[in-house]
Short mmCIF file of N, CA and C in Angstrom, two decimals:
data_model
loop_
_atom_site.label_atom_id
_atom_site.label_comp_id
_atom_site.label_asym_id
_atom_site.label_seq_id
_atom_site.Cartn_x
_atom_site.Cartn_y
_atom_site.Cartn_z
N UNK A 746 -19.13 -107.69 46.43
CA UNK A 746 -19.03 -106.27 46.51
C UNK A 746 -20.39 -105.62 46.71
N UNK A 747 -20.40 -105.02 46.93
CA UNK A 747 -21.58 -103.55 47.11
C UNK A 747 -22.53 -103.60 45.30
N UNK A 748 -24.12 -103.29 45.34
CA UNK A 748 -24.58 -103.57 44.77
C UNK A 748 -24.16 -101.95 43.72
N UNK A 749 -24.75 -101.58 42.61
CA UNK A 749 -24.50 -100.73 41.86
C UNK A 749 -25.76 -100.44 41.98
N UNK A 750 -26.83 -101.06 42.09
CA UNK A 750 -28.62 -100.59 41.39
C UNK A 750 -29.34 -101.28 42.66
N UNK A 751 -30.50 -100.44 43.25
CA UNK A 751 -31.15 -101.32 44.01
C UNK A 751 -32.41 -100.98 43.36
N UNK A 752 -32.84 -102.32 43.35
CA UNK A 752 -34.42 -102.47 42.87
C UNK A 752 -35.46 -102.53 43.60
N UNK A 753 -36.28 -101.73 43.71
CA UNK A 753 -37.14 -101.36 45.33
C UNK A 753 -38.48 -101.52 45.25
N UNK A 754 -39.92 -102.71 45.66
CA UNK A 754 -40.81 -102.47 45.07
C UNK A 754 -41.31 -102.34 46.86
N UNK A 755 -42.01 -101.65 46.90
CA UNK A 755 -43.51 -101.17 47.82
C UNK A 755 -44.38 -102.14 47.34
N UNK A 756 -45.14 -103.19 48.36
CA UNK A 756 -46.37 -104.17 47.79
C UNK A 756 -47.01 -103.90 49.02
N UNK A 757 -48.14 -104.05 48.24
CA UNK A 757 -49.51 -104.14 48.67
C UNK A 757 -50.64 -105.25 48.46
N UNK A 758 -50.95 -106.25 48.79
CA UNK A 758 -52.04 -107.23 48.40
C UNK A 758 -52.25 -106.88 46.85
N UNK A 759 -51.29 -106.74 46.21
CA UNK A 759 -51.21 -107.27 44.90
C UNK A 759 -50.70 -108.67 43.99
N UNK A 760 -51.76 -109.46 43.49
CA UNK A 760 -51.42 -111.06 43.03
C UNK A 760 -50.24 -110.59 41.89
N UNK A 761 -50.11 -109.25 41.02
CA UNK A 761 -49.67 -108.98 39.60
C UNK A 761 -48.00 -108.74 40.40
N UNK A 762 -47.70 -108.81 41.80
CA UNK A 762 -46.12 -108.60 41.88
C UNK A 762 -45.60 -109.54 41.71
N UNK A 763 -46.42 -110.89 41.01
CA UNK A 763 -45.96 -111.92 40.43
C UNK A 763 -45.26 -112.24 39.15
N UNK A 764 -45.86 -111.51 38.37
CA UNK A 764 -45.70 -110.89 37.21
C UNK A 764 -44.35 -110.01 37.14
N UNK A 765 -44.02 -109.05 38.09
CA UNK A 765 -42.98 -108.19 37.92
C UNK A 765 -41.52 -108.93 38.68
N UNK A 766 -42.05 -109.98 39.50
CA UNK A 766 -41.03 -110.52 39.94
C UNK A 766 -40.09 -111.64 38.94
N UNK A 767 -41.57 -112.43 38.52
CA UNK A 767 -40.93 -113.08 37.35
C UNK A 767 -39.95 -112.57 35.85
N UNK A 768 -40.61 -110.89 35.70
CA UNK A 768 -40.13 -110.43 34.74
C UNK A 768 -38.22 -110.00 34.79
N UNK A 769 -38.38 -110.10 36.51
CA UNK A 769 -37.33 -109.60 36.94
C UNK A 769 -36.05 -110.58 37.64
N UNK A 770 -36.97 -111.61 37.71
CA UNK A 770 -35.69 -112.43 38.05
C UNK A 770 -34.69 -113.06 37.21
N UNK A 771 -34.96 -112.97 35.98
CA UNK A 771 -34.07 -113.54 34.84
C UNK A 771 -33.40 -112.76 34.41
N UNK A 772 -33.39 -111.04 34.89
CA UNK A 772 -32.49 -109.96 34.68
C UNK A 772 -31.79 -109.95 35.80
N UNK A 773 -31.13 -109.72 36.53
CA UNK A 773 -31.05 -109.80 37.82
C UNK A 773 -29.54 -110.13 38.09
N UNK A 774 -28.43 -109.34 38.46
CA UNK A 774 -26.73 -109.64 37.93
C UNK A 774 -26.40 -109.33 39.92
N UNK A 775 -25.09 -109.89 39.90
CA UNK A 775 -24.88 -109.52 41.38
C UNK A 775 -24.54 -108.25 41.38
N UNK A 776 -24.79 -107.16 40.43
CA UNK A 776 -24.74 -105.82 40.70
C UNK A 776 -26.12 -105.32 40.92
N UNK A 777 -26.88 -106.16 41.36
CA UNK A 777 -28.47 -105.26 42.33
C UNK A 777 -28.50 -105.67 43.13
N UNK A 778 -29.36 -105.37 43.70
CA UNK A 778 -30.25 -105.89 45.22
C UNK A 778 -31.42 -105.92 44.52
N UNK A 779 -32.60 -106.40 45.48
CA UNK A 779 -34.29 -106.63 45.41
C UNK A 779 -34.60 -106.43 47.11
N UNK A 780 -35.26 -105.24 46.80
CA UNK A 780 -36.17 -105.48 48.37
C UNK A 780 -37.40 -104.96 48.02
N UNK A 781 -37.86 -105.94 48.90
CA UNK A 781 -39.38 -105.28 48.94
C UNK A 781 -39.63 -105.37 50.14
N UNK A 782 -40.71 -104.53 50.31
CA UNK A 782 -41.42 -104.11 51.59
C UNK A 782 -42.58 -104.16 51.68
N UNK A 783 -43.19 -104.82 52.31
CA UNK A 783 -44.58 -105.46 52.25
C UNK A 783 -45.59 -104.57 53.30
N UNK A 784 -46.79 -103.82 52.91
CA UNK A 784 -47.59 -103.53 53.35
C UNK A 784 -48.48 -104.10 54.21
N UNK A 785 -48.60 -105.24 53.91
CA UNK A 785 -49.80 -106.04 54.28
C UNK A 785 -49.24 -106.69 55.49
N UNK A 786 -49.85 -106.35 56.94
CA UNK A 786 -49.17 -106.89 58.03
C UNK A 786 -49.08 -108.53 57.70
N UNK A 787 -50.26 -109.58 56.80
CA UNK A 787 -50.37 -110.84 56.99
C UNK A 787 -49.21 -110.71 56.19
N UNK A 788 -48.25 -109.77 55.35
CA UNK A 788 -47.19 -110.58 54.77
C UNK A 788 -47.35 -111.29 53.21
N UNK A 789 -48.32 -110.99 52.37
CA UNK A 789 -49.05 -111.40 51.89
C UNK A 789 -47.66 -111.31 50.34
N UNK A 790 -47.09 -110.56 50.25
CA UNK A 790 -46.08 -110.67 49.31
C UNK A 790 -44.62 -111.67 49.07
N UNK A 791 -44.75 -112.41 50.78
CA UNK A 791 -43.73 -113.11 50.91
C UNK A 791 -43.81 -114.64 50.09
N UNK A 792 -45.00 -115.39 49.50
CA UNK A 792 -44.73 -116.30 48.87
C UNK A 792 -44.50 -115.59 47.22
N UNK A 793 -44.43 -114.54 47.19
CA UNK A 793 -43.84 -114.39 45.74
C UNK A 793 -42.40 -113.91 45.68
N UNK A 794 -42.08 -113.30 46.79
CA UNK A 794 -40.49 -113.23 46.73
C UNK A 794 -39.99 -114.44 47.37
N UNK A 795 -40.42 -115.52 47.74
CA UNK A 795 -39.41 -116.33 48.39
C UNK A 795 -39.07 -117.76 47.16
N UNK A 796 -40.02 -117.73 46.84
CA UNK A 796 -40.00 -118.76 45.31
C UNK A 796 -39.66 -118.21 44.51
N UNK A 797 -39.74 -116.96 43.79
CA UNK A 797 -39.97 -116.51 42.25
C UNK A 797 -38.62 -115.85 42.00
N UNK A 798 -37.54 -115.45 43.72
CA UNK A 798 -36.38 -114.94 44.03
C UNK A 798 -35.62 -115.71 44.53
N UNK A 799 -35.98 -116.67 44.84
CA UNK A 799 -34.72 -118.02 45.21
C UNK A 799 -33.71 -118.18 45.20
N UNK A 800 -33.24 -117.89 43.81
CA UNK A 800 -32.09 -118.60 43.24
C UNK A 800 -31.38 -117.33 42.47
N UNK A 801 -32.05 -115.85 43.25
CA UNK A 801 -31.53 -114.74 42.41
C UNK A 801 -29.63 -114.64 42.48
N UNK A 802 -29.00 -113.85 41.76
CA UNK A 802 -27.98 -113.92 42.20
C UNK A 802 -27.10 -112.89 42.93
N UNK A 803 -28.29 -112.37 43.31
CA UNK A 803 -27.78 -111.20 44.24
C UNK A 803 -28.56 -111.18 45.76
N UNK A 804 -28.40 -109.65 46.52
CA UNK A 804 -29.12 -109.99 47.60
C UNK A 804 -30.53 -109.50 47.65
N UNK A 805 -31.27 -110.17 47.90
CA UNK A 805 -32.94 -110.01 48.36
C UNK A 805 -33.37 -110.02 49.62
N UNK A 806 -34.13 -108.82 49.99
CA UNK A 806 -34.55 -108.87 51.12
C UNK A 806 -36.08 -108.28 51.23
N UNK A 807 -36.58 -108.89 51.63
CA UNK A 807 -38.14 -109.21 51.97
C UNK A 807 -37.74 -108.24 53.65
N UNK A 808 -39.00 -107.30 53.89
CA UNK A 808 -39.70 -106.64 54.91
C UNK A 808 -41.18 -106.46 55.17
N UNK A 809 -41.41 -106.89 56.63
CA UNK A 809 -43.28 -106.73 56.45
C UNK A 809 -42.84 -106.20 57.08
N UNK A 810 -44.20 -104.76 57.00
CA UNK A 810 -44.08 -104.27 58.03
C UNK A 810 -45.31 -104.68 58.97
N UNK A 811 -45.56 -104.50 60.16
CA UNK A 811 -46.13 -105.39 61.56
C UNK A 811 -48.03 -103.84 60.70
N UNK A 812 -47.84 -103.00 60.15
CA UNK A 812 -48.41 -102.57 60.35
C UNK A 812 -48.93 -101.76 59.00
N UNK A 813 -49.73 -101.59 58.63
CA UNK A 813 -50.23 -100.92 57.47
C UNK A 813 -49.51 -99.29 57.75
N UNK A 814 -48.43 -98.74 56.60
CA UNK A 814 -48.31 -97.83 57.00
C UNK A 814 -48.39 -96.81 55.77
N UNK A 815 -49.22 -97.30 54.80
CA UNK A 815 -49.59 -96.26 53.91
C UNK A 815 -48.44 -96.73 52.71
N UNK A 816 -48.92 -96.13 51.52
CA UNK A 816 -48.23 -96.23 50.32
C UNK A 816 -47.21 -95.07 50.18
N UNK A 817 -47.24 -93.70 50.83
CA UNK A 817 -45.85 -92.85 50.61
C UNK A 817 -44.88 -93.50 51.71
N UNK A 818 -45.15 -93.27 53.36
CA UNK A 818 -43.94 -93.98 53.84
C UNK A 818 -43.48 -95.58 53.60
N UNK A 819 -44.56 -96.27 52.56
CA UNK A 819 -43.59 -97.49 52.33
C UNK A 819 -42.47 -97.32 51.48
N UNK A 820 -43.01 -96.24 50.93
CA UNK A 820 -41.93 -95.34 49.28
C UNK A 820 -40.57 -95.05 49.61
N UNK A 821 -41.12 -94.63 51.15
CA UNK A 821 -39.45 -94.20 51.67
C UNK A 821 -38.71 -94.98 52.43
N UNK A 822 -39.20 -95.87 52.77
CA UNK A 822 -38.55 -97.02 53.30
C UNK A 822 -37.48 -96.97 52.67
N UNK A 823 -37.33 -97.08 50.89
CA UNK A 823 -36.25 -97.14 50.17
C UNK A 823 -35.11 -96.61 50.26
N UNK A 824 -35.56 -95.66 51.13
CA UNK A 824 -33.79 -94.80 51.21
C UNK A 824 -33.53 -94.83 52.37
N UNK A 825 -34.27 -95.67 53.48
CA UNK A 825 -33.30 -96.53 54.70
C UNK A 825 -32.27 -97.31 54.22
N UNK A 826 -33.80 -98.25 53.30
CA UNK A 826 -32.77 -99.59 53.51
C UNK A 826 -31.82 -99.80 51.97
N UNK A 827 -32.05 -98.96 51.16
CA UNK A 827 -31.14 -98.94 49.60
C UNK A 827 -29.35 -98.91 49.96
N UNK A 828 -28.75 -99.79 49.35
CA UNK A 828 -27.24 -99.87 49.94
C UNK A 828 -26.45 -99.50 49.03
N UNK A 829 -27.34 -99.51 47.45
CA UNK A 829 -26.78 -99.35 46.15
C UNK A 829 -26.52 -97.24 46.13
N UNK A 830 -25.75 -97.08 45.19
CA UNK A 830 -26.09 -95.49 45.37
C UNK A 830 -27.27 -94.84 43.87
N UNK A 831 -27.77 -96.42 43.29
CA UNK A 831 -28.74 -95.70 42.49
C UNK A 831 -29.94 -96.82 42.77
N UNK A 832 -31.11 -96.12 42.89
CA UNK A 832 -32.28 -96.78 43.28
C UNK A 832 -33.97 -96.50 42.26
N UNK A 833 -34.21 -97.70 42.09
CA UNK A 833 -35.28 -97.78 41.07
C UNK A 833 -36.62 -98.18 41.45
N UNK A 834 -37.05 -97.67 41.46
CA UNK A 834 -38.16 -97.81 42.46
C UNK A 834 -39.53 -98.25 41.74
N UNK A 835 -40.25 -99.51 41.97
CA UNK A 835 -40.62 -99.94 40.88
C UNK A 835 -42.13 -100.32 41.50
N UNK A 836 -43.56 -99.94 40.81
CA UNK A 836 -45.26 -100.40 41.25
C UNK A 836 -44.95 -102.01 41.59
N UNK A 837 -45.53 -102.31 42.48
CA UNK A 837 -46.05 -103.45 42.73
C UNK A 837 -46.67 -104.18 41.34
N UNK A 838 -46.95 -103.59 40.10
CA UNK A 838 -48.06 -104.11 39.59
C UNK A 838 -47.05 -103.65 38.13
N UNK A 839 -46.07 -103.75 38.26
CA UNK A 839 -45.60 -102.93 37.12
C UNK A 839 -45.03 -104.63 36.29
N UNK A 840 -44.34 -104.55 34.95
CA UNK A 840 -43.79 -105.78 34.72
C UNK A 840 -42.45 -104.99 33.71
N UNK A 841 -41.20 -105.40 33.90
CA UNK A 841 -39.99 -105.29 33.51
C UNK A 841 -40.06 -105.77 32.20
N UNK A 842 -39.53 -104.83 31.00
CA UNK A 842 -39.78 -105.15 29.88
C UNK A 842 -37.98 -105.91 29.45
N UNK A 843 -37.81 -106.71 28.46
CA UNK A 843 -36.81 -107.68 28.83
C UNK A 843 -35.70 -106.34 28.22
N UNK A 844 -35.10 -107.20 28.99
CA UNK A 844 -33.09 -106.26 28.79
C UNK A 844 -32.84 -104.94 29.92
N UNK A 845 -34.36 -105.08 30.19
CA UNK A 845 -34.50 -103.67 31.10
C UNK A 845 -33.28 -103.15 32.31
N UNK A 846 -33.11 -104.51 32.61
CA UNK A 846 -32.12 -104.29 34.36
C UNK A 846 -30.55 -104.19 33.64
N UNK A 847 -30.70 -104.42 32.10
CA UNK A 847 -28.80 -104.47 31.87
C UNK A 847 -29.01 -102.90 30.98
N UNK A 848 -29.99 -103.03 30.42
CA UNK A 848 -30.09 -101.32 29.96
C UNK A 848 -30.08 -100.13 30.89
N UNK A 849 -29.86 -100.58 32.13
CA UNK A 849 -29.98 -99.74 33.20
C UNK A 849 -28.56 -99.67 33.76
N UNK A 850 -28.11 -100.76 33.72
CA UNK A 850 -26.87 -101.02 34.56
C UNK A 850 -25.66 -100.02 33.20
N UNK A 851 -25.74 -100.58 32.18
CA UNK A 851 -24.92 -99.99 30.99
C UNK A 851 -25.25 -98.49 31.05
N UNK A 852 -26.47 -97.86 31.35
CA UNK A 852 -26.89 -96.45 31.53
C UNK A 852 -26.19 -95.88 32.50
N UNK A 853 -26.10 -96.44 33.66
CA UNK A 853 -25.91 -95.71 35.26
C UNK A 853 -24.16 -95.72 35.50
N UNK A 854 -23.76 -96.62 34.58
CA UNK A 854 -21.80 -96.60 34.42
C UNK A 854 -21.33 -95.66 33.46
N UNK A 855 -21.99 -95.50 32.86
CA UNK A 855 -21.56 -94.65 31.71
C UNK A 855 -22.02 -93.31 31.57
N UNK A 856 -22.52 -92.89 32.61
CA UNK A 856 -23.00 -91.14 32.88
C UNK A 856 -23.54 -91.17 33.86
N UNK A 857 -23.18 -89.97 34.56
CA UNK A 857 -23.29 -89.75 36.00
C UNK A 857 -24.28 -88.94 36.37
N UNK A 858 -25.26 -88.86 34.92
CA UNK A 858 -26.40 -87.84 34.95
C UNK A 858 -27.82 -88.74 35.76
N UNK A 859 -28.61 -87.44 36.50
CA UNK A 859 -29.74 -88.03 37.13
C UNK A 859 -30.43 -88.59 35.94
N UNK A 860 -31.32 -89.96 35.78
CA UNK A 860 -32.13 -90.36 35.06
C UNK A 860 -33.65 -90.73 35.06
N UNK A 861 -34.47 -91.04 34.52
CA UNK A 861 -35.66 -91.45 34.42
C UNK A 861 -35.29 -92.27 33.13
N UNK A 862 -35.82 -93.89 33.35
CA UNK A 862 -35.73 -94.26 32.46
C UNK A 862 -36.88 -95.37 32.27
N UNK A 863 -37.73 -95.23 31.37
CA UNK A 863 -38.99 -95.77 31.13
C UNK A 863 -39.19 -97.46 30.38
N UNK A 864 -38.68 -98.45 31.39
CA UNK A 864 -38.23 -100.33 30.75
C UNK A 864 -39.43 -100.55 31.22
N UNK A 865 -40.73 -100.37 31.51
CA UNK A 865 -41.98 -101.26 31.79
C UNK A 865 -42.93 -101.25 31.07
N UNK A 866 -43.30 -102.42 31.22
CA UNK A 866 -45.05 -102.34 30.29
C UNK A 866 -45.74 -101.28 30.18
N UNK A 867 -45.88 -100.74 31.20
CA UNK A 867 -46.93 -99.49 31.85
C UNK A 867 -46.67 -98.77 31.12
N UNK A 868 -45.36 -98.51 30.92
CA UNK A 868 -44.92 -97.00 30.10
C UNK A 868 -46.22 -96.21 28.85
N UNK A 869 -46.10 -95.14 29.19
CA UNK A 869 -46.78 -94.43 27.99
C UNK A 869 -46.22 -94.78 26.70
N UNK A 870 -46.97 -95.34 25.25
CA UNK A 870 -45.96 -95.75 24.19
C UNK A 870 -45.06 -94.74 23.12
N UNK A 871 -45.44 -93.49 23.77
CA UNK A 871 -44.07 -92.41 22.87
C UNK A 871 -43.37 -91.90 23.64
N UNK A 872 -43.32 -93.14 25.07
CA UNK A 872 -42.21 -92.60 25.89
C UNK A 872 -41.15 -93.50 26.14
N UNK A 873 -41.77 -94.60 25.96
CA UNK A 873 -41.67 -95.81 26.30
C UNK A 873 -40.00 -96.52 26.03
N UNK A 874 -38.95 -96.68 26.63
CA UNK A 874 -37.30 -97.06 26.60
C UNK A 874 -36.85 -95.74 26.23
N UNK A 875 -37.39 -94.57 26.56
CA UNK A 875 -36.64 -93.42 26.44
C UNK A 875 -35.75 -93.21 27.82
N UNK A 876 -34.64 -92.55 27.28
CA UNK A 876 -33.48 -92.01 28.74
C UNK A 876 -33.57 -90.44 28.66
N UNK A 877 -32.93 -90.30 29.54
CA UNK A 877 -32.84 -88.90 29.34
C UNK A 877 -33.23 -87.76 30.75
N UNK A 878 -33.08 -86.36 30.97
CA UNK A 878 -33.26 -86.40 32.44
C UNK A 878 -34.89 -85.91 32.47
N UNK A 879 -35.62 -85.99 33.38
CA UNK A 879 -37.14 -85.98 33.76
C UNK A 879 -37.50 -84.66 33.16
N UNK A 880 -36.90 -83.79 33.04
CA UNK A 880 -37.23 -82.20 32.23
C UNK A 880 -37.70 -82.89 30.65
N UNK A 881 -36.59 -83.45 30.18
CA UNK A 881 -36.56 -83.48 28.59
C UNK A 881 -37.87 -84.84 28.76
N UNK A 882 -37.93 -85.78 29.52
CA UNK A 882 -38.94 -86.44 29.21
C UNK A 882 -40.22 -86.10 29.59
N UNK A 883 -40.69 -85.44 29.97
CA UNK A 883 -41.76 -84.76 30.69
C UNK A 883 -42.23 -83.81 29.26
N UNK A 884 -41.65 -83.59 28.30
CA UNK A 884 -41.86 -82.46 26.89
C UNK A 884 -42.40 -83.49 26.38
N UNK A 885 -41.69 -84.73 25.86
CA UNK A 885 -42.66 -85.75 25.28
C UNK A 885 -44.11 -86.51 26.01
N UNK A 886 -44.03 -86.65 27.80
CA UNK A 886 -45.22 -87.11 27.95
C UNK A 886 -45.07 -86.67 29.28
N UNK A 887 -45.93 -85.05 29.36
CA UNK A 887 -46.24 -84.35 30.77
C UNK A 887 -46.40 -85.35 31.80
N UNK A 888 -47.61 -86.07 31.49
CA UNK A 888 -47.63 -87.21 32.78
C UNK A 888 -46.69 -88.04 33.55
N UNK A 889 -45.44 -88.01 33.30
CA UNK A 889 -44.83 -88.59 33.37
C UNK A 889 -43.95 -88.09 34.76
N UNK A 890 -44.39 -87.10 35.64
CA UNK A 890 -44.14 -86.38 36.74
C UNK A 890 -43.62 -87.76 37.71
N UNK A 891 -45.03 -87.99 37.34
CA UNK A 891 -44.95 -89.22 38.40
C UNK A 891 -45.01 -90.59 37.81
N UNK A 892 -43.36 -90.94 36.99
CA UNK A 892 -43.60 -92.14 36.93
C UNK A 892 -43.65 -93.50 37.64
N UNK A 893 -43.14 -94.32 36.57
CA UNK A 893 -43.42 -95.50 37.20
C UNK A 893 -41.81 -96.17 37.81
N UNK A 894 -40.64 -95.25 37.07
CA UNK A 894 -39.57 -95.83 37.40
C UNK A 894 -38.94 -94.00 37.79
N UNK A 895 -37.81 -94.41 38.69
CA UNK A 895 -37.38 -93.50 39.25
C UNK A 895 -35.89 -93.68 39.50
N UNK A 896 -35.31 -92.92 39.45
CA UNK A 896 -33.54 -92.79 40.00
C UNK A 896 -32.97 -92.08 40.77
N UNK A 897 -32.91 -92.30 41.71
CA UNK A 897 -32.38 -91.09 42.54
C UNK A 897 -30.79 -91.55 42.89
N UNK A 898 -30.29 -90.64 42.77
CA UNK A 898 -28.49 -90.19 42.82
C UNK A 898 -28.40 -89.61 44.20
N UNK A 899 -27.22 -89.96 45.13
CA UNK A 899 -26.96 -89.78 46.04
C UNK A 899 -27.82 -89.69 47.03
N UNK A 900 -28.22 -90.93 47.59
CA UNK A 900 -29.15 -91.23 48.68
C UNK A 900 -28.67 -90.81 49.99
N UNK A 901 -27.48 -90.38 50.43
CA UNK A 901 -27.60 -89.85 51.56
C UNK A 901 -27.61 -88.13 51.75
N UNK A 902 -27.53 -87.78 50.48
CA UNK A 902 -28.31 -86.43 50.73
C UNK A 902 -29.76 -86.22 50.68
N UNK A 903 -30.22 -86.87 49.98
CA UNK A 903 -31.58 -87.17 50.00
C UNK A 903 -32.19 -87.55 51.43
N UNK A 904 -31.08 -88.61 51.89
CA UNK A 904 -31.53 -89.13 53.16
C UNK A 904 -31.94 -88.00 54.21
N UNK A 905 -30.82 -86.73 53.95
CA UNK A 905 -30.40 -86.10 55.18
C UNK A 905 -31.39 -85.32 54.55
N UNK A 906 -31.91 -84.46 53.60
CA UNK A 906 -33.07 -84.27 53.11
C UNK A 906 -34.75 -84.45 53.57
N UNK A 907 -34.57 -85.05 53.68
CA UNK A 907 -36.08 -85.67 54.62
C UNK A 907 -35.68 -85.97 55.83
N UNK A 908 -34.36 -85.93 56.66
CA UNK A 908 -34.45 -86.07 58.06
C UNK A 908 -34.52 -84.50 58.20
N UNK A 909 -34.34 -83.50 57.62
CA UNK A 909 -34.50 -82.20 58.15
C UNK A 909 -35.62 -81.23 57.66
N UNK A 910 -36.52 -82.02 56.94
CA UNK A 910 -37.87 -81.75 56.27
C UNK A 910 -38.33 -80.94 55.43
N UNK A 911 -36.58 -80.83 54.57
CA UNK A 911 -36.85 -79.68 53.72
C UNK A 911 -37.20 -80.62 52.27
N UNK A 912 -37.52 -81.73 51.97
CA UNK A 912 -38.34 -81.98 50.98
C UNK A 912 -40.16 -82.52 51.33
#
């Protein structure tokens, strides 16, 4: 069937998406996807998704692109190629704190509310496995505008959104 969650990382000549891949492949249910999209024309992310994602049990898909095209349009790549209708969008450098991908999946079935939900190392620590929508978490840790994990709900308005350039 069709994935429920897509897990989306943007890489860049980072050795640490080793780290987040590993954190992430032992969570990993046939209700996600994994894509990543590789910055680095040499491709430089593909021996960590092709070993460390092997044996995932869902679908993975690896993209280079032929061309350095910056860190925001690799961002949006995600809502080409996302098939799931909720998408998590995750640093190259980030690492999945454990239970993270089923605390997500149990979150995203059971309320239909937009989320931010903070499962990584990185996290600020009085923010850190909080849910809730980006208003109410943003009171506990302003910085948090721009986190590290993201959800976006209904990707083809979004889609149609940036094809008509009103975001």
């Amino acid at each position: 069937g069709d994935p429920l969650l897509t897990l989306y990382i943007p890489a860049y000549k980072r050795p640490e998406l080793s780290l987040l891949l590993k954190s992430m492949a032992k969570q990993l249910t046939n209700r996600c996807e994994v894509i990543v999209t590789d910055d680095d024309p040499q491709g430089s992310a593909w021996k960590y998704v092709s070993t460390l994602l092997a044996n995932a049990p869902c679908r993975v898909e690896y993209k280079r692109n032929v061309t350095n095209i910056g860190s925001i349009p690799n961002c949006m790549r995600a809502y080409e190629m996302a098939r799931a209708p909720w998408l998590w969008v995750l640093g190259d450098d980030d690492k999945l704190l454990d239970g993270a991908v089923s605390a997500v999946l149990d979150q995203i079935t059971v309320d239909d509310v937009d989320r931010l939900i903070l499962l990584t190392e990185q996290a600020p620590q009085n923010a850190a496995g909080m849910t809730g929508c980006p208003a109410d978490i943003a009171k506990v840790e302003p910085g948090l505008l721009i986190a590290v994990l993201v959800f976006l709900r209904c990707l083809k308005l979004i889609r149609l959104l940036f094809a008509v350039g009103n975001c």
